[in-house]
């Protein structure tokens, strides 16, 4: 598949996860002569720290890997807020990340209880068929 598929212009990685995604995507981008882009939604080590604590060895390794691989392997960076862009710059040395705000478009609206119920009823009927008694 790696050789038969047409070469992409970009290899896009949405993170987290980061291990071993950074290395794999960088290798594929290199072999296919594509631009490796990371779309940062959070840092993997910070999510791991919620479960294990910031001093856990796996969290420390993940932070190191994410900082080194994330700042050296990709050629471009996207992120979800200006605050996160500042964090990437100050903590990882990543400069020039483009901010694309992660929010729903204005035309999205909250689903009413009645519409949600009708949707679930249709889904149940689709998978089980009508019940007869």
PDB file of C-alpha atoms in Angstrom:
ATOM      1  CA  UNK A   1       0.000   0.000   0.000  1.00  0.00           C
ATOM      2  CA  UNK A   2       2.818   2.414   0.859  1.00  0.00           C
ATOM      3  CA  UNK A   3       4.236   2.096  -2.657  1.00  0.00           C
ATOM      4  CA  UNK A   4       1.089   1.523  -4.731  1.00  0.00           C
ATOM      5  CA  UNK A   5      -1.016   4.433  -3.516  1.00  0.00           C
ATOM      6  CA  UNK A   6      -0.434   7.792  -5.192  1.00  0.00           C
ATOM      7  CA  UNK A   7       1.976  10.016  -3.278  1.00  0.00           C
ATOM      8  CA  UNK A   8       0.154  12.520  -1.080  1.00  0.00           C
ATOM      9  CA  UNK A   9       1.179  16.148  -0.873  1.00  0.00           C
ATOM     10  CA  UNK A  10       0.797  16.073   2.904  1.00  0.00           C
ATOM     11  CA  UNK A  11       0.847  13.574   5.749  1.00  0.00           C
ATOM     12  CA  UNK A  12      -1.383  14.980   8.478  1.00  0.00           C
ATOM     13  CA  UNK A  13      -1.193  13.717  12.057  1.00  0.00           C
ATOM     14  CA  UNK A  14      -3.770  14.805  14.623  1.00  0.00           C
ATOM     15  CA  UNK A  15      -2.259  14.505  18.069  1.00  0.00           C
ATOM     16  CA  UNK A  16      -2.658  13.002  20.589  1.00  0.00           C
ATOM     17  CA  UNK A  17      -1.485  10.237  20.257  1.00  0.00           C
ATOM     18  CA  UNK A  18       2.192  10.860  19.633  1.00  0.00           C
ATOM     19  CA  UNK A  19       4.016   7.578  20.332  1.00  0.00           C
ATOM     20  CA  UNK A  20       5.039   6.211  17.816  1.00  0.00           C
ATOM     21  CA  UNK A  21       2.909   8.322  15.447  1.00  0.00           C
ATOM     22  CA  UNK A  22       5.442  11.124  14.994  1.00  0.00           C
ATOM     23  CA  UNK A  23       8.177   8.768  13.814  1.00  0.00           C
ATOM     24  CA  UNK A  24       5.872   6.683  11.600  1.00  0.00           C
ATOM     25  CA  UNK A  25       4.310   9.719   9.912  1.00  0.00           C
ATOM     26  CA  UNK A  26       7.687  11.389   9.458  1.00  0.00           C
ATOM     27  CA  UNK A  27       9.047   8.238   7.820  1.00  0.00           C
ATOM     28  CA  UNK A  28       6.052   7.915   5.484  1.00  0.00           C
ATOM     29  CA  UNK A  29       6.288  11.606   4.568  1.00  0.00           C
ATOM     30  CA  UNK A  30       9.999  11.229   3.858  1.00  0.00           C
ATOM     31  CA  UNK A  31       9.565   8.090   1.747  1.00  0.00           C
ATOM     32  CA  UNK A  32       6.648   9.578  -0.195  1.00  0.00           C
ATOM     33  CA  UNK A  33       8.240  13.046  -0.459  1.00  0.00           C
ATOM     34  CA  UNK A  34       5.296  14.647   1.302  1.00  0.00           C
ATOM     35  CA  UNK A  35       5.083  17.460   3.836  1.00  0.00           C
ATOM     36  CA  UNK A  36       4.560  16.222   7.400  1.00  0.00           C
ATOM     37  CA  UNK A  37       2.022  18.398   9.263  1.00  0.00           C
ATOM     38  CA  UNK A  38       0.935  18.012  12.891  1.00  0.00           C
ATOM     39  CA  UNK A  39      -2.535  19.127  13.954  1.00  0.00           C
ATOM     40  CA  UNK A  40      -2.143  19.704  17.700  1.00  0.00           C
ATOM     41  CA  UNK A  41      -5.348  19.277  19.733  1.00  0.00           C
ATOM     42  CA  UNK A  42      -3.594  18.536  23.022  1.00  0.00           C
ATOM     43  CA  UNK A  43      -0.338  17.063  24.229  1.00  0.00           C
ATOM     44  CA  UNK A  44      -0.266  13.339  24.870  1.00  0.00           C
ATOM     45  CA  UNK A  45       1.962  13.625  27.924  1.00  0.00           C
ATOM     46  CA  UNK A  46      -0.483  16.018  29.622  1.00  0.00           C
ATOM     47  CA  UNK A  47      -3.324  13.534  29.152  1.00  0.00           C
ATOM     48  CA  UNK A  48      -1.146  10.704  30.449  1.00  0.00           C
ATOM     49  CA  UNK A  49      -0.256  12.849  33.463  1.00  0.00           C
ATOM     50  CA  UNK A  50      -3.921  13.026  34.439  1.00  0.00           C
ATOM     51  CA  UNK A  51      -3.849   9.276  35.027  1.00  0.00           C
ATOM     52  CA  UNK A  52      -0.274   8.657  36.186  1.00  0.00           C
ATOM     53  CA  UNK A  53       0.976  12.009  37.514  1.00  0.00           C
ATOM     54  CA  UNK A  54       3.616  14.285  36.033  1.00  0.00           C
ATOM     55  CA  UNK A  55       6.575  12.473  37.601  1.00  0.00           C
ATOM     56  CA  UNK A  56       5.729   9.004  36.263  1.00  0.00           C
ATOM     57  CA  UNK A  57       8.560   7.666  34.039  1.00  0.00           C
ATOM     58  CA  UNK A  58       6.224   7.005  31.079  1.00  0.00           C
ATOM     59  CA  UNK A  59       4.887  10.556  31.249  1.00  0.00           C
ATOM     60  CA  UNK A  60       8.420  11.960  31.326  1.00  0.00           C
ATOM     61  CA  UNK A  61       9.469   9.814  28.345  1.00  0.00           C
ATOM     62  CA  UNK A  62       6.333  10.801  26.409  1.00  0.00           C
ATOM     63  CA  UNK A  63       6.955  14.490  27.143  1.00  0.00           C
ATOM     64  CA  UNK A  64      10.561  14.227  25.962  1.00  0.00           C
ATOM     65  CA  UNK A  65       9.571  12.309  22.803  1.00  0.00           C
ATOM     66  CA  UNK A  66       6.720  14.695  22.055  1.00  0.00           C
ATOM     67  CA  UNK A  67       8.918  17.759  22.575  1.00  0.00           C
ATOM     68  CA  UNK A  68      11.860  16.472  20.495  1.00  0.00           C
ATOM     69  CA  UNK A  69       9.939  14.692  17.729  1.00  0.00           C
ATOM     70  CA  UNK A  70       7.194  17.319  17.614  1.00  0.00           C
ATOM     71  CA  UNK A  71       9.620  20.178  17.203  1.00  0.00           C
ATOM     72  CA  UNK A  72      12.009  18.562  14.709  1.00  0.00           C
ATOM     73  CA  UNK A  73      10.131  16.116  12.457  1.00  0.00           C
ATOM     74  CA  UNK A  74       7.093  18.062  11.138  1.00  0.00           C
ATOM     75  CA  UNK A  75       7.486  20.844   8.587  1.00  0.00           C
ATOM     76  CA  UNK A  76       4.266  22.601   9.600  1.00  0.00           C
ATOM     77  CA  UNK A  77       2.016  22.837  12.645  1.00  0.00           C
ATOM     78  CA  UNK A  78      -1.665  23.562  13.215  1.00  0.00           C
ATOM     79  CA  UNK A  79      -3.247  24.097  16.626  1.00  0.00           C
ATOM     80  CA  UNK A  80      -6.676  24.820  18.097  1.00  0.00           C
ATOM     81  CA  UNK A  81      -6.167  28.080  19.987  1.00  0.00           C
ATOM     82  CA  UNK A  82      -3.801  31.008  20.314  1.00  0.00           C
ATOM     83  CA  UNK A  83      -3.074  29.997  23.919  1.00  0.00           C
ATOM     84  CA  UNK A  84      -2.004  26.550  22.707  1.00  0.00           C
ATOM     85  CA  UNK A  85       0.169  28.164  20.007  1.00  0.00           C
ATOM     86  CA  UNK A  86       1.936  30.151  22.726  1.00  0.00           C
ATOM     87  CA  UNK A  87       2.331  26.965  24.793  1.00  0.00           C
ATOM     88  CA  UNK A  88       3.867  25.082  21.847  1.00  0.00           C
ATOM     89  CA  UNK A  89       6.290  27.931  21.291  1.00  0.00           C
ATOM     90  CA  UNK A  90       7.337  28.346  24.923  1.00  0.00           C
ATOM     91  CA  UNK A  91       7.436  24.668  25.926  1.00  0.00           C
ATOM     92  CA  UNK A  92       8.465  22.934  22.680  1.00  0.00           C
ATOM     93  CA  UNK A  93      10.165  25.692  20.711  1.00  0.00           C
ATOM     94  CA  UNK A  94       7.623  25.323  17.893  1.00  0.00           C
ATOM     95  CA  UNK A  95       7.332  28.611  16.037  1.00  0.00           C
ATOM     96  CA  UNK A  96       4.814  29.546  13.384  1.00  0.00           C
ATOM     97  CA  UNK A  97       1.981  27.196  14.300  1.00  0.00           C
ATOM     98  CA  UNK A  98      -1.182  28.221  12.472  1.00  0.00           C
ATOM     99  CA  UNK A  99      -4.267  28.573  14.679  1.00  0.00           C
ATOM    100  CA  UNK A 100      -7.465  26.970  13.368  1.00  0.00           C
ATOM    101  CA  UNK A 101     -10.086  27.316  16.081  1.00  0.00           C
ATOM    102  CA  UNK A 102     -11.749  24.034  17.017  1.00  0.00           C
ATOM    103  CA  UNK A 103     -15.406  24.957  17.287  1.00  0.00           C
ATOM    104  CA  UNK A 104     -18.637  24.085  15.569  1.00  0.00           C
ATOM    105  CA  UNK A 105     -19.867  26.315  12.758  1.00  0.00           C
ATOM    106  CA  UNK A 106     -22.610  28.850  13.547  1.00  0.00           C
ATOM    107  CA  UNK A 107     -25.273  26.811  11.739  1.00  0.00           C
ATOM    108  CA  UNK A 108     -24.963  23.944  14.245  1.00  0.00           C
ATOM    109  CA  UNK A 109     -27.715  23.914  16.851  1.00  0.00           C
ATOM    110  CA  UNK A 110     -28.655  21.894  19.884  1.00  0.00           C
ATOM    111  CA  UNK A 111     -30.838  18.881  19.050  1.00  0.00           C
ATOM    112  CA  UNK A 112     -34.253  18.911  20.676  1.00  0.00           C
ATOM    113  CA  UNK A 113     -35.266  16.031  22.938  1.00  0.00           C
ATOM    114  CA  UNK A 114     -37.992  15.050  20.464  1.00  0.00           C
ATOM    115  CA  UNK A 115     -35.573  14.938  17.500  1.00  0.00           C
ATOM    116  CA  UNK A 116     -33.016  12.938  19.509  1.00  0.00           C
ATOM    117  CA  UNK A 117     -35.699  10.439  20.569  1.00  0.00           C
ATOM    118  CA  UNK A 118     -36.918  10.043  16.966  1.00  0.00           C
ATOM    119  CA  UNK A 119     -33.334   9.442  15.810  1.00  0.00           C
ATOM    120  CA  UNK A 120     -32.729   6.731  18.426  1.00  0.00           C
ATOM    121  CA  UNK A 121     -36.050   5.042  17.625  1.00  0.00           C
ATOM    122  CA  UNK A 122     -35.090   4.952  13.919  1.00  0.00           C
ATOM    123  CA  UNK A 123     -31.652   3.527  14.803  1.00  0.00           C
ATOM    124  CA  UNK A 124     -33.168   0.793  16.972  1.00  0.00           C
ATOM    125  CA  UNK A 125     -35.659  -0.140  14.265  1.00  0.00           C
ATOM    126  CA  UNK A 126     -32.911  -0.165  11.656  1.00  0.00           C
ATOM    127  CA  UNK A 127     -30.871  -2.688  13.652  1.00  0.00           C
ATOM    128  CA  UNK A 128     -33.630  -4.822  15.162  1.00  0.00           C
ATOM    129  CA  UNK A 129     -36.551  -4.430  12.794  1.00  0.00           C
ATOM    130  CA  UNK A 130     -40.093  -3.658  13.885  1.00  0.00           C
ATOM    131  CA  UNK A 131     -41.272  -5.638  16.909  1.00  0.00           C
ATOM    132  CA  UNK A 132     -44.489  -7.585  16.668  1.00  0.00           C
ATOM    133  CA  UNK A 133     -46.417  -8.816  19.646  1.00  0.00           C
TER     134      UNK A 133
END
